[in-house]
Coordinates of C-alpha atoms in Angstrom, one line a residue:
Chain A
X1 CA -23.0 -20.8 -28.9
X2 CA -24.5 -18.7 -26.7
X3 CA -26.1 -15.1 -28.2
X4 CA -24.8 -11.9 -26.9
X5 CA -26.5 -9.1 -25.8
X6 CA -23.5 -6.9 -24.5
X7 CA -20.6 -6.3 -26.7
X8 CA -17.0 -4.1 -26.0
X9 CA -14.4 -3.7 -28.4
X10 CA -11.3 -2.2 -27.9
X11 CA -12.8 0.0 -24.8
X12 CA -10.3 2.2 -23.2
X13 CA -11.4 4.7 -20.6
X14 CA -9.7 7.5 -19.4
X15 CA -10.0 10.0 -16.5
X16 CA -8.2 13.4 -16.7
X17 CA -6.7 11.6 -19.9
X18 CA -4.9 8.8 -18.0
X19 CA -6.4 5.4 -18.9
X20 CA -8.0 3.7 -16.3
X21 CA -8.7 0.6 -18.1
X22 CA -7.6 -0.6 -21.8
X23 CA -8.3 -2.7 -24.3
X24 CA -11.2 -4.0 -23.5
X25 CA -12.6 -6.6 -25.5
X26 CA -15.6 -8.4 -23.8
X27 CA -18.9 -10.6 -24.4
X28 CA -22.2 -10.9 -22.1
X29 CA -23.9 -13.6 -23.1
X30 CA -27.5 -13.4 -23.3
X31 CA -29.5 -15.0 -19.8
X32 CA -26.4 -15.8 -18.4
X33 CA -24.5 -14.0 -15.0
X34 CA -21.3 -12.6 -15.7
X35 CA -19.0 -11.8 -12.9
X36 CA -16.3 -9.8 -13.0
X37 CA -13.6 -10.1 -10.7
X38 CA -10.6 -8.8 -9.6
X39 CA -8.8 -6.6 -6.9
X40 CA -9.1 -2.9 -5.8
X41 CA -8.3 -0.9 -8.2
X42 CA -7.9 -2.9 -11.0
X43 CA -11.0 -1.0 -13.3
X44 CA -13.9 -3.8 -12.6
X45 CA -16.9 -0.8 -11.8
X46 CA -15.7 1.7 -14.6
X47 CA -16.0 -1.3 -17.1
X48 CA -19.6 -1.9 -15.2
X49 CA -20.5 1.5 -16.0
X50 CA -19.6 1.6 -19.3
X51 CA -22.5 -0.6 -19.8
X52 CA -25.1 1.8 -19.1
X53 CA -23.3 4.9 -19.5
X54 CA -22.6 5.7 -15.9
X55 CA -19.5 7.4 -16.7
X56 CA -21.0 10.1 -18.6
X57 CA -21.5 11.4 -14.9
X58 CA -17.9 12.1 -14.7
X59 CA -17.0 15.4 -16.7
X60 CA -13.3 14.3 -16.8
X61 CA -13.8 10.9 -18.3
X62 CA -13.5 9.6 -21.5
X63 CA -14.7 6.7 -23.8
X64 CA -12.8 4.8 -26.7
X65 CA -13.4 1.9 -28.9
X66 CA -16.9 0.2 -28.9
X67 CA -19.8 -0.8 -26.1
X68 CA -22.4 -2.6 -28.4
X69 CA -25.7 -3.3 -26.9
X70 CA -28.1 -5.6 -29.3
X71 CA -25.4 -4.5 -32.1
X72 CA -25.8 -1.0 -31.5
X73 CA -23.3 1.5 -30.4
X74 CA -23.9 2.6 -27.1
X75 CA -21.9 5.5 -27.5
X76 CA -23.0 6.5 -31.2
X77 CA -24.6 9.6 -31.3
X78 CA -28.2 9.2 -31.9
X79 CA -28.5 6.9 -28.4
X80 CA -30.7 8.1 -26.0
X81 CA -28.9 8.0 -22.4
X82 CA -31.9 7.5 -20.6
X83 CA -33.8 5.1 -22.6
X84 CA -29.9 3.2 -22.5
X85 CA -30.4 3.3 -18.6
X86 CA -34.0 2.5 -18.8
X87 CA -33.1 -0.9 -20.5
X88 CA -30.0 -1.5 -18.8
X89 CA -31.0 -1.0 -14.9
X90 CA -28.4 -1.0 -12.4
X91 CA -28.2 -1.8 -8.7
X92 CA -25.5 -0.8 -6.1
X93 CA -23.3 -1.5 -3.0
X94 CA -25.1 0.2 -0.6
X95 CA -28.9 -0.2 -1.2
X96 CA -30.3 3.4 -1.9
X97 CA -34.0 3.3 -1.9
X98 CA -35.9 7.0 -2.1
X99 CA -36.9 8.2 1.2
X100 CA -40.8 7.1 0.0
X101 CA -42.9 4.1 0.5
X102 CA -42.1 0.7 -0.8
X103 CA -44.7 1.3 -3.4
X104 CA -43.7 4.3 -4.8
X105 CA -40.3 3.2 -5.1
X106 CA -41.4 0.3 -7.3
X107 CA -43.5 2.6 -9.3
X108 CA -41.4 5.4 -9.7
X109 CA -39.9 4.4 -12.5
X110 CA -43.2 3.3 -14.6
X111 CA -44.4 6.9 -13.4
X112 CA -41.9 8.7 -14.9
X113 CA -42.6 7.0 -18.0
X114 CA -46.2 8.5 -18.1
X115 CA -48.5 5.5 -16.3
X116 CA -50.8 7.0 -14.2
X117 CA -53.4 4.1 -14.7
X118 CA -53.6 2.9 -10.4
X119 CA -54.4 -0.9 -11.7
X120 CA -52.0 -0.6 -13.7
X121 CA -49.5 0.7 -11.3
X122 CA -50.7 -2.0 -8.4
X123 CA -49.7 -4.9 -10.9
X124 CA -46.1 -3.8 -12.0
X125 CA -45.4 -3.1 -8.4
X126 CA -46.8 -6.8 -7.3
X127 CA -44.9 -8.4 -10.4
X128 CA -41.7 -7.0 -9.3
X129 CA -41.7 -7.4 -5.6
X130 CA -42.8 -10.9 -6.5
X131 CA -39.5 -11.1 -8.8
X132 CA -37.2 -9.7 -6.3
X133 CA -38.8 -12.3 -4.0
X134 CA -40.0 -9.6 -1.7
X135 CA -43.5 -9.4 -2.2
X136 CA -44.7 -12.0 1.0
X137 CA -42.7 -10.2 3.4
X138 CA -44.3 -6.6 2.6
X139 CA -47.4 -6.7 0.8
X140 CA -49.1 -5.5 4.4
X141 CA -46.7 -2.9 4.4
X142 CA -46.6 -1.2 0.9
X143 CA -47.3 2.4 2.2
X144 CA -44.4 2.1 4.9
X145 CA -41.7 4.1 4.2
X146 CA -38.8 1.7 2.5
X147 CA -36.1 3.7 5.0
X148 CA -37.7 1.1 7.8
X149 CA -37.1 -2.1 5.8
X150 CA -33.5 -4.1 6.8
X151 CA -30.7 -3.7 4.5
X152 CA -31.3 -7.2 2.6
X153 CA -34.6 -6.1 2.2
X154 CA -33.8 -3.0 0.9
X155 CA -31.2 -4.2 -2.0
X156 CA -34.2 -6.3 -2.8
X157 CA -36.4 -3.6 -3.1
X158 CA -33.8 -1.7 -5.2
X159 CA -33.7 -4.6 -7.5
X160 CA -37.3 -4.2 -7.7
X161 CA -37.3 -1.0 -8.5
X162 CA -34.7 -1.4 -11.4
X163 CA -37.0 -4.8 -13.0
X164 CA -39.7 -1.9 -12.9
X165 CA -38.5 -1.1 -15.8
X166 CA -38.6 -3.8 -18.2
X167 CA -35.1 -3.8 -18.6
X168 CA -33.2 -6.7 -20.3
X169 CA -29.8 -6.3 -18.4
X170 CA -28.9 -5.5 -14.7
X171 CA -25.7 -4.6 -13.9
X172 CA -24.9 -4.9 -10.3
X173 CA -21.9 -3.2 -8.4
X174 CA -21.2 -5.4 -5.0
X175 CA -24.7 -6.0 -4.4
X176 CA -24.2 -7.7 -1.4
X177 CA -20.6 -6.7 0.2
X178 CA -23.3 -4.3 2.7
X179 CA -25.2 -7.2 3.4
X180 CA -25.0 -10.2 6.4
X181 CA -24.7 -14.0 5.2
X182 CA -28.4 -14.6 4.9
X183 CA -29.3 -11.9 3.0
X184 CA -26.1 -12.3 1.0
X185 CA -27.7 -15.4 0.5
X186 CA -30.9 -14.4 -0.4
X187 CA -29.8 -11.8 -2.8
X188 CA -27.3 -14.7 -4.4
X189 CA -30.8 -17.2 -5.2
X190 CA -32.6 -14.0 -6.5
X191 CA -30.0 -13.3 -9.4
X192 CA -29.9 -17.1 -10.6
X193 CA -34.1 -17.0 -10.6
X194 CA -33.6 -13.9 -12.4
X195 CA -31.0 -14.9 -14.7
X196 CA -34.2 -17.0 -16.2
X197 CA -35.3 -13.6 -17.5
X198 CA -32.8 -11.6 -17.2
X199 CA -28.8 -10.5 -18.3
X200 CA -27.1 -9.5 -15.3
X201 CA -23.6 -8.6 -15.1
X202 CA -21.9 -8.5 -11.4
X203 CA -19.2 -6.7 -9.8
X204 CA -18.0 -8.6 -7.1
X205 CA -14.5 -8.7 -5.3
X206 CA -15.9 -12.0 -3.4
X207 CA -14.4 -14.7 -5.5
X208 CA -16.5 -17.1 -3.4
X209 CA -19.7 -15.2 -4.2
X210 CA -18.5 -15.0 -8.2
X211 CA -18.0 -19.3 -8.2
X212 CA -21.1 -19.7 -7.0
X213 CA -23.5 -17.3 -8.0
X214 CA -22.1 -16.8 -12.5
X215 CA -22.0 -18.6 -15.2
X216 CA -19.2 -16.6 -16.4
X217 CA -16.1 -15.0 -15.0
X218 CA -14.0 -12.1 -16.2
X219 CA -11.0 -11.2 -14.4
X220 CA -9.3 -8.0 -14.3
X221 CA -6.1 -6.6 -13.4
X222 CA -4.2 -3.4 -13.3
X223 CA -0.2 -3.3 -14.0
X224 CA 2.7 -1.8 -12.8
X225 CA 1.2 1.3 -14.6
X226 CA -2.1 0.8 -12.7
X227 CA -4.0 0.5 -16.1
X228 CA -6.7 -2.1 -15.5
X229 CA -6.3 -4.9 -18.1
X230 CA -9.2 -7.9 -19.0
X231 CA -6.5 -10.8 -18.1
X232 CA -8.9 -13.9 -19.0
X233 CA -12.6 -14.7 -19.7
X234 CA -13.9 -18.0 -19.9
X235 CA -17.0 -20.6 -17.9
X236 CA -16.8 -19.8 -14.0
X237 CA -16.2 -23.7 -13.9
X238 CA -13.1 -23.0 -15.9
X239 CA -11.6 -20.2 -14.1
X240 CA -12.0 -21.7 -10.5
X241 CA -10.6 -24.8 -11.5
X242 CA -8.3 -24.6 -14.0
X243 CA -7.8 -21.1 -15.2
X244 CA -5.3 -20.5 -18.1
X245 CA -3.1 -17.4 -17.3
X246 CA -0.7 -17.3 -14.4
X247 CA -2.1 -14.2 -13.2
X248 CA -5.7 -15.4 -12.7
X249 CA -4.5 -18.4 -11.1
X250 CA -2.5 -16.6 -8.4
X251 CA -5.2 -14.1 -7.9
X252 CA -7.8 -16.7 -7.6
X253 CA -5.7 -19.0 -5.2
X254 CA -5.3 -16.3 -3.0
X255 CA -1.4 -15.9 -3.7
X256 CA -1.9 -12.3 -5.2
X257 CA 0.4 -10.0 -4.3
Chain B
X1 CA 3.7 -13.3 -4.1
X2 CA 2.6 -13.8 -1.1
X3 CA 2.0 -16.5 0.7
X4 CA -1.1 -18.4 2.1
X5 CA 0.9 -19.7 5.4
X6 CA -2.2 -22.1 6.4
X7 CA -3.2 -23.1 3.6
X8 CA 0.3 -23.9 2.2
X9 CA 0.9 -25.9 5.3
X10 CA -2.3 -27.8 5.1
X11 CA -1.5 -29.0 1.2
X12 CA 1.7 -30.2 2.8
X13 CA 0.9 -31.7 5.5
X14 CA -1.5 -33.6 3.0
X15 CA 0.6 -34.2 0.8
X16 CA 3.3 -36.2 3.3
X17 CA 0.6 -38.2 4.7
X18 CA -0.3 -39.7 0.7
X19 CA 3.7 -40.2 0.8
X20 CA 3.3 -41.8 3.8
X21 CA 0.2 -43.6 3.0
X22 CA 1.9 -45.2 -0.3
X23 CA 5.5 -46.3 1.4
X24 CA 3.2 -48.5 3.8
X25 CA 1.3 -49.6 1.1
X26 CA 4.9 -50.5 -0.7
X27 CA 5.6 -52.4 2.5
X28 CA 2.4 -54.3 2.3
X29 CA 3.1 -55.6 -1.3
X30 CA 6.7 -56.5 -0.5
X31 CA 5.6 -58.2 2.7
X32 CA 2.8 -60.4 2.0
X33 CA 5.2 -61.7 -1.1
X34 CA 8.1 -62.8 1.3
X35 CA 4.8 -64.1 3.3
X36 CA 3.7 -65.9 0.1
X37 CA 7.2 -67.0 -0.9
X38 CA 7.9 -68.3 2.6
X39 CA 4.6 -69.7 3.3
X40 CA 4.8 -67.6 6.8
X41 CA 1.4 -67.5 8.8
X42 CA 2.7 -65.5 11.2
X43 CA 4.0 -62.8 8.9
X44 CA 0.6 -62.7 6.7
X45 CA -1.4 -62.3 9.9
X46 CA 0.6 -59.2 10.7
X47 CA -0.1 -57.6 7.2
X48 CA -3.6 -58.5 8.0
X49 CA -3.1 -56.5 10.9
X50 CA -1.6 -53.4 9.6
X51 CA -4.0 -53.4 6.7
X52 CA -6.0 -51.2 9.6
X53 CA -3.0 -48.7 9.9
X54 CA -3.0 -48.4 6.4
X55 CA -7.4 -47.7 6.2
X56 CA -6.7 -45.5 9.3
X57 CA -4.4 -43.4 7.1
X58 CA -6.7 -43.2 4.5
X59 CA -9.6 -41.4 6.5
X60 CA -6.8 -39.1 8.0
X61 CA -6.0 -37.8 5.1
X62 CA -9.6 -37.2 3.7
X63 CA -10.7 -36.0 6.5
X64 CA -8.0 -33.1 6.2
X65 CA -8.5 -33.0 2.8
X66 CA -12.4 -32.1 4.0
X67 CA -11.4 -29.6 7.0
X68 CA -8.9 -27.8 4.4
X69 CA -11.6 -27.3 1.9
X70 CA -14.4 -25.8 4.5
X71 CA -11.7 -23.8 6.1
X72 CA -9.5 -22.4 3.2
X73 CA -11.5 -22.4 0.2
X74 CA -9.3 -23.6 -1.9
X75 CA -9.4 -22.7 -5.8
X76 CA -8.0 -23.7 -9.1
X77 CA -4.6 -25.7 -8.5
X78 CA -4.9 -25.8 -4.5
X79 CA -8.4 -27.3 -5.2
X80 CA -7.2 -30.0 -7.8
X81 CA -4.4 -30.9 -5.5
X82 CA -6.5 -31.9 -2.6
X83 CA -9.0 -33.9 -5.0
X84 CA -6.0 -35.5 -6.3
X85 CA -4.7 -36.3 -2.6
X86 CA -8.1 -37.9 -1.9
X87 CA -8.3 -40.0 -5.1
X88 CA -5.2 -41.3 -4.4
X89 CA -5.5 -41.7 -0.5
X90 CA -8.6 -44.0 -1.9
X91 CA -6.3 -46.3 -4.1
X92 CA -3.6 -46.3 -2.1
X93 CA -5.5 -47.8 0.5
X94 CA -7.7 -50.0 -2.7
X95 CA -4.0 -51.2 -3.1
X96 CA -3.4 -51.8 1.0
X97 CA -6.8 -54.3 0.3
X98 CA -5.5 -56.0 -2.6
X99 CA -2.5 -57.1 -0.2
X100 CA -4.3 -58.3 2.6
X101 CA -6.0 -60.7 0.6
X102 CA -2.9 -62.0 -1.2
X103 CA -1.9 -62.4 2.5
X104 CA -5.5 -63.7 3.2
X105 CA -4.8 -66.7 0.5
X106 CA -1.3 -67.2 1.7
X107 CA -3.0 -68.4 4.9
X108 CA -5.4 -70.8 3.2
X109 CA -2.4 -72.1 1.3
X110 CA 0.3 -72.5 3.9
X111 CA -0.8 -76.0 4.9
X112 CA 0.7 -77.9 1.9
X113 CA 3.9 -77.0 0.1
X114 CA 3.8 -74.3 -2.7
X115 CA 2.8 -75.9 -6.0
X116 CA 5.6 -74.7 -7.6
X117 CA 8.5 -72.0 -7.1
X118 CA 7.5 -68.3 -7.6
X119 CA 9.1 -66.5 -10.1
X120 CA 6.4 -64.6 -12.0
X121 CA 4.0 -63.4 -9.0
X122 CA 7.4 -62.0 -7.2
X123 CA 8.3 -60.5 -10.6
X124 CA 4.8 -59.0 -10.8
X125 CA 5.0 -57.7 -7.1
X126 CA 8.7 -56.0 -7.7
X127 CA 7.2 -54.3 -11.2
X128 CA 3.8 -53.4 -9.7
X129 CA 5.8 -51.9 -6.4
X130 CA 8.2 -49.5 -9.1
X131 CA 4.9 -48.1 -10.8
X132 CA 3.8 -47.2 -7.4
X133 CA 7.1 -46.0 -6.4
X134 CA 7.3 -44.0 -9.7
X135 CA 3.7 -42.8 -9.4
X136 CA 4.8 -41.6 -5.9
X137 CA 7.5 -39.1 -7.5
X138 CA 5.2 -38.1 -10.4
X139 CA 2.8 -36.7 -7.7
X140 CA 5.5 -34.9 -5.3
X141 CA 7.2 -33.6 -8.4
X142 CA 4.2 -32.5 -10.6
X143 CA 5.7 -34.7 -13.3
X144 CA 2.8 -35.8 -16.0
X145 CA 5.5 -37.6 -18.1
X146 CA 6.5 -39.5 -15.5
X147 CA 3.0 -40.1 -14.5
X148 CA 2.3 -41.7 -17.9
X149 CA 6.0 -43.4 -17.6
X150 CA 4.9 -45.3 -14.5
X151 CA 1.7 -46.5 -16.2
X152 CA 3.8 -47.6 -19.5
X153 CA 4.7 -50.9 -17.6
X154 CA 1.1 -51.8 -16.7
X155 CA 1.4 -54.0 -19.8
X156 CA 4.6 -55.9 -18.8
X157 CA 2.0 -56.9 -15.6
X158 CA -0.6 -57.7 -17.6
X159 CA 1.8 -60.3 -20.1
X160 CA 2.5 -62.2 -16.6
X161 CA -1.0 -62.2 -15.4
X162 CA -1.7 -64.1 -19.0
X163 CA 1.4 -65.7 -18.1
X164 CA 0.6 -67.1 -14.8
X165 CA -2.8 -68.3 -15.4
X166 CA -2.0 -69.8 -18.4
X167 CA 0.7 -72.0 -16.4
X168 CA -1.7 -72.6 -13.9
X169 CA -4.7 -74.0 -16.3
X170 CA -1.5 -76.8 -17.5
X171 CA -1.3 -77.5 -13.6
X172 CA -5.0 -77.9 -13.1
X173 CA -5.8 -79.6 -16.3
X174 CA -2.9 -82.4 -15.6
X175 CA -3.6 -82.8 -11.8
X176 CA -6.9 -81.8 -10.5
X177 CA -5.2 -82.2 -6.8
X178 CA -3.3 -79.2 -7.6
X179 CA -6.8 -76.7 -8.2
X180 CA -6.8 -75.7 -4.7
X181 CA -2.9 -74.1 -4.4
X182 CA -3.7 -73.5 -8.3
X183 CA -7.0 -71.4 -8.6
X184 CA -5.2 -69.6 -4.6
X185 CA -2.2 -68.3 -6.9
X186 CA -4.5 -67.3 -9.4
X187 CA -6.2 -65.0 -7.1
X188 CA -3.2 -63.7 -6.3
X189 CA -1.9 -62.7 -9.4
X190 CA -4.9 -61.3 -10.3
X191 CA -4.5 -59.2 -7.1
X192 CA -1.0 -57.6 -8.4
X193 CA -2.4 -57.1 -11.8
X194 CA -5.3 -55.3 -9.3
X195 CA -2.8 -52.9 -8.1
X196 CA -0.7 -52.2 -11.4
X197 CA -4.7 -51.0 -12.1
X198 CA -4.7 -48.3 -9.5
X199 CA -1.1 -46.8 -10.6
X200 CA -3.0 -45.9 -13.3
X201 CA -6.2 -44.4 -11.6
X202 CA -3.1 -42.6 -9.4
X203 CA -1.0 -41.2 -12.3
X204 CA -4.4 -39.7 -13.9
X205 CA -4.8 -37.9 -11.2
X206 CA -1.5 -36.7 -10.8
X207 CA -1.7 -35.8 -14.3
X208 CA -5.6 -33.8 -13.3
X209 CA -3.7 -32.5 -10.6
X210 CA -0.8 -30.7 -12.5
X211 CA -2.6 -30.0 -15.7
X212 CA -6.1 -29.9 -15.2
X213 CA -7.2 -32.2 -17.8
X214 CA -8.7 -35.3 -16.8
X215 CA -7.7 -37.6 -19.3
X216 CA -7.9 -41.8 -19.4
X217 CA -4.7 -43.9 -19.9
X218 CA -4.7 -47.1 -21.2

């Protein structure tokens, strides 16, 4: 049995009061990447942000049922939003580093959190360009501004910046749809290392990228009444080879229509 | 739902070629019996021969199999359908083998008379050639049941195997001038009971290939 970190029951969320996904009943397990998968539309990023609270961003939207984190209600009311984003870091579509240096992208975070010590600060930026497997190709460089890096370097960078941190999940929204095939690449052997460490929960509409980078595999779907639905969940080995609902098999043999 | 035009085409195309594959293999087994039965030289050489048709067959379906995966990507069902046409391309042609050597021995034999008249090897070769036959259907119409239907009669080809060699052994043991045309036909009948094997290995695939499950029979 594998332990789980990340928990929804019952999550409906709507926006302007129409739901845009329902029912919702999900595990992340613990050290493990789960993908979620589905087409355009179908609800797979405002699930994502449910998981660190993203969606408090949008006035009109709305949260129901459950999102347990370590067994805790995310949404109960004595939560802390930020320390909830400080332990579940997320990284996006297009990478977004600040307009600084390399370094004081990695060390924003751990600034903002009160270290000033400089040692201090010079290690947690090493350790996590080392983790994003960045560190060799700018430790001569860490006072250049991040803007000049390539765009596989920068998603690395922002994945940096998030493990600065300490965080136990990463949720990541198409982390590498901007990106060419190599960096794609790149960015596809940095989860598993991290996965060693790390939860990490992926948005992907690549189905390729989803078989070979998870361990598991959610997919969604939205209805006639475009409310997006969890259709199955189940071992990435099991949904790309023999998946148990119709739906995820025509969606996942390409014959979606 | 819409369609994947190439990719549909591709599983097709596949798909006839295993068809194909398995009628020639069909022909094989009833050809190198009427070689057998006739003691024809000339007739076994030529199944020798075509036993390279059927091995060419064989790599032209894998290596679309190959091209269809690295160009189309196929998942779930399309993905177990074209592991299931190469497993079966495999022991179809496995099969092909088994006849060329029952033609093989019929060459080696055709210098004396048969040792006795054939009526359990030919009965082996007609039930062994139905399994295959059956097999065949199972796999164009996704039928599991029928699958495990063809591989019910494994068993009747296994009773005449234990049949055969037991009549043989009486031969052998009363006339030792008899162990060269005896231990050939033994060969031989191993070599059908050979085949009736590989319906098997075929129907679980067919079996893998509609349900997913990769199960043993027998």
């Amino acid at each position: 049995m594998e332990e789980i970190v990340l928990e929804t029951q019952n999550l409906t969320v709507y926006y302007n009061g129409r739901p845009a996904i329902e029912g919702i009943s999900l595990r992340i397990p613990r050290r493990r990447i789960t993908a979620i998968i589905g087409p355009s539309g179908c609800g797979k990023s405002t699930l994502l942000r449910c998981f660190n609270r993203m969606n408090d961003l949008i006035p009109s939207a709305r949260v129901t049922g459950r999102v347990l984190f370590e067994g805790v209600d995310l949404y109960g009311p004595d939560v802390d939003v930020v320390e909830v984003r400080r332990r579940i870091g997320m990284v996006f579509q297009k990478p977004n580093p600040f307009p600084k240096s390399i370094y004081e992208n990695v060390a924003f975070g751990p600034r903002i959190q009160g270290i000033r010590d400089r040692r201090k600060l010079d290690e947690i930026v090493e350790r996590c360009l080392r983790a994003a497997a960045l560190w060799d190709e700018v430790k001569d460089k860490l006072h250049q501004n991040a803007l000049t890096l390539s765009g596989g370097q920068q998603q690395r960078l922002c994945i940096a910046r998030a493990l600065a941190t300490e965080p136990e999940v990463l949720l990541m929204d198409e982390p590498a749809s901007a990106l060419d095939p190599i960096a794609t690449m790149k960015i596809e052997d940095l989860m598993r290392e991290l996965a060693r460490e790390y939860t990490i929960v992926i948005v992907t509409h690549n189905m390729q990228q989803a078989a070979r980078v998870s361990d598991y595999t959610a997919f969604m779907l939205a209805g006639e009444d475009r409310v997006g639905r969890l259709i199955e969940f189940g071992p990435t080995q099991q949904i790309f080879t023999r998946p148990r609902d119709r739906r995820t098999e025509d969606y996942i043999t390409g014959r979606f229509g | 739902m819409q369609a994947r035009v190439t990719l549909e085409r591709d599983l097709s195309a596949i798909r006839q070629d295993v068809l194909r594959l398995g009628g020639m293999v069909e022909q094989a087994i009833d050809r190198c019996i009427e070689a057998l039965k006739r003691l024809d030289v000339g007739m076994a050489r030529e199944i020798i021969a075509f036993d390279e048709e059927i091995n060419r067959m064989r790599y032209q379906i894998e290596e679309a199999c190959l091209e269809t995966i690295a160009t189309q990507q196929p998942m779930a069902s399309d993905l177990r359908a074209i592991i299931a046409a190469m497993f079966c391309a495999t022991n179809l042609e496995r099969m092909g083998d088994h006849a060329k050597s029952i033609a093989k021995l019929t060459i080696e034999m055709a210098d004396e008379p048969l040792l006795k008249p054939l009526i359990d090897i030919p009965r082996m070769a007609q039930i062994a050639k139905e399994m295959l036959r059956q097999v065949l259907e199972a796999y164009v119409e996704h039928d599991p049941e029928k699958a495990r239907a063809a591989v019910a009669r494994d068993d009747e080809v296994d009773a005449l195997d234990e049949q055969v060699y037991r009549e043989l052994i009486t031969y052998m043991m009363q006339d030792p001038r008899t162990i060269f045309r005896a231990t050939r036909l033994l060969w031989i009948s191993h070599n059908l009971e050979r085949i009736a094997d590989r319906v098997t290995n075929i129907a679980e695939r067919v079996i893998f290939m509609v349900t997913g499950e990769l199960q043993e029979l027998n």
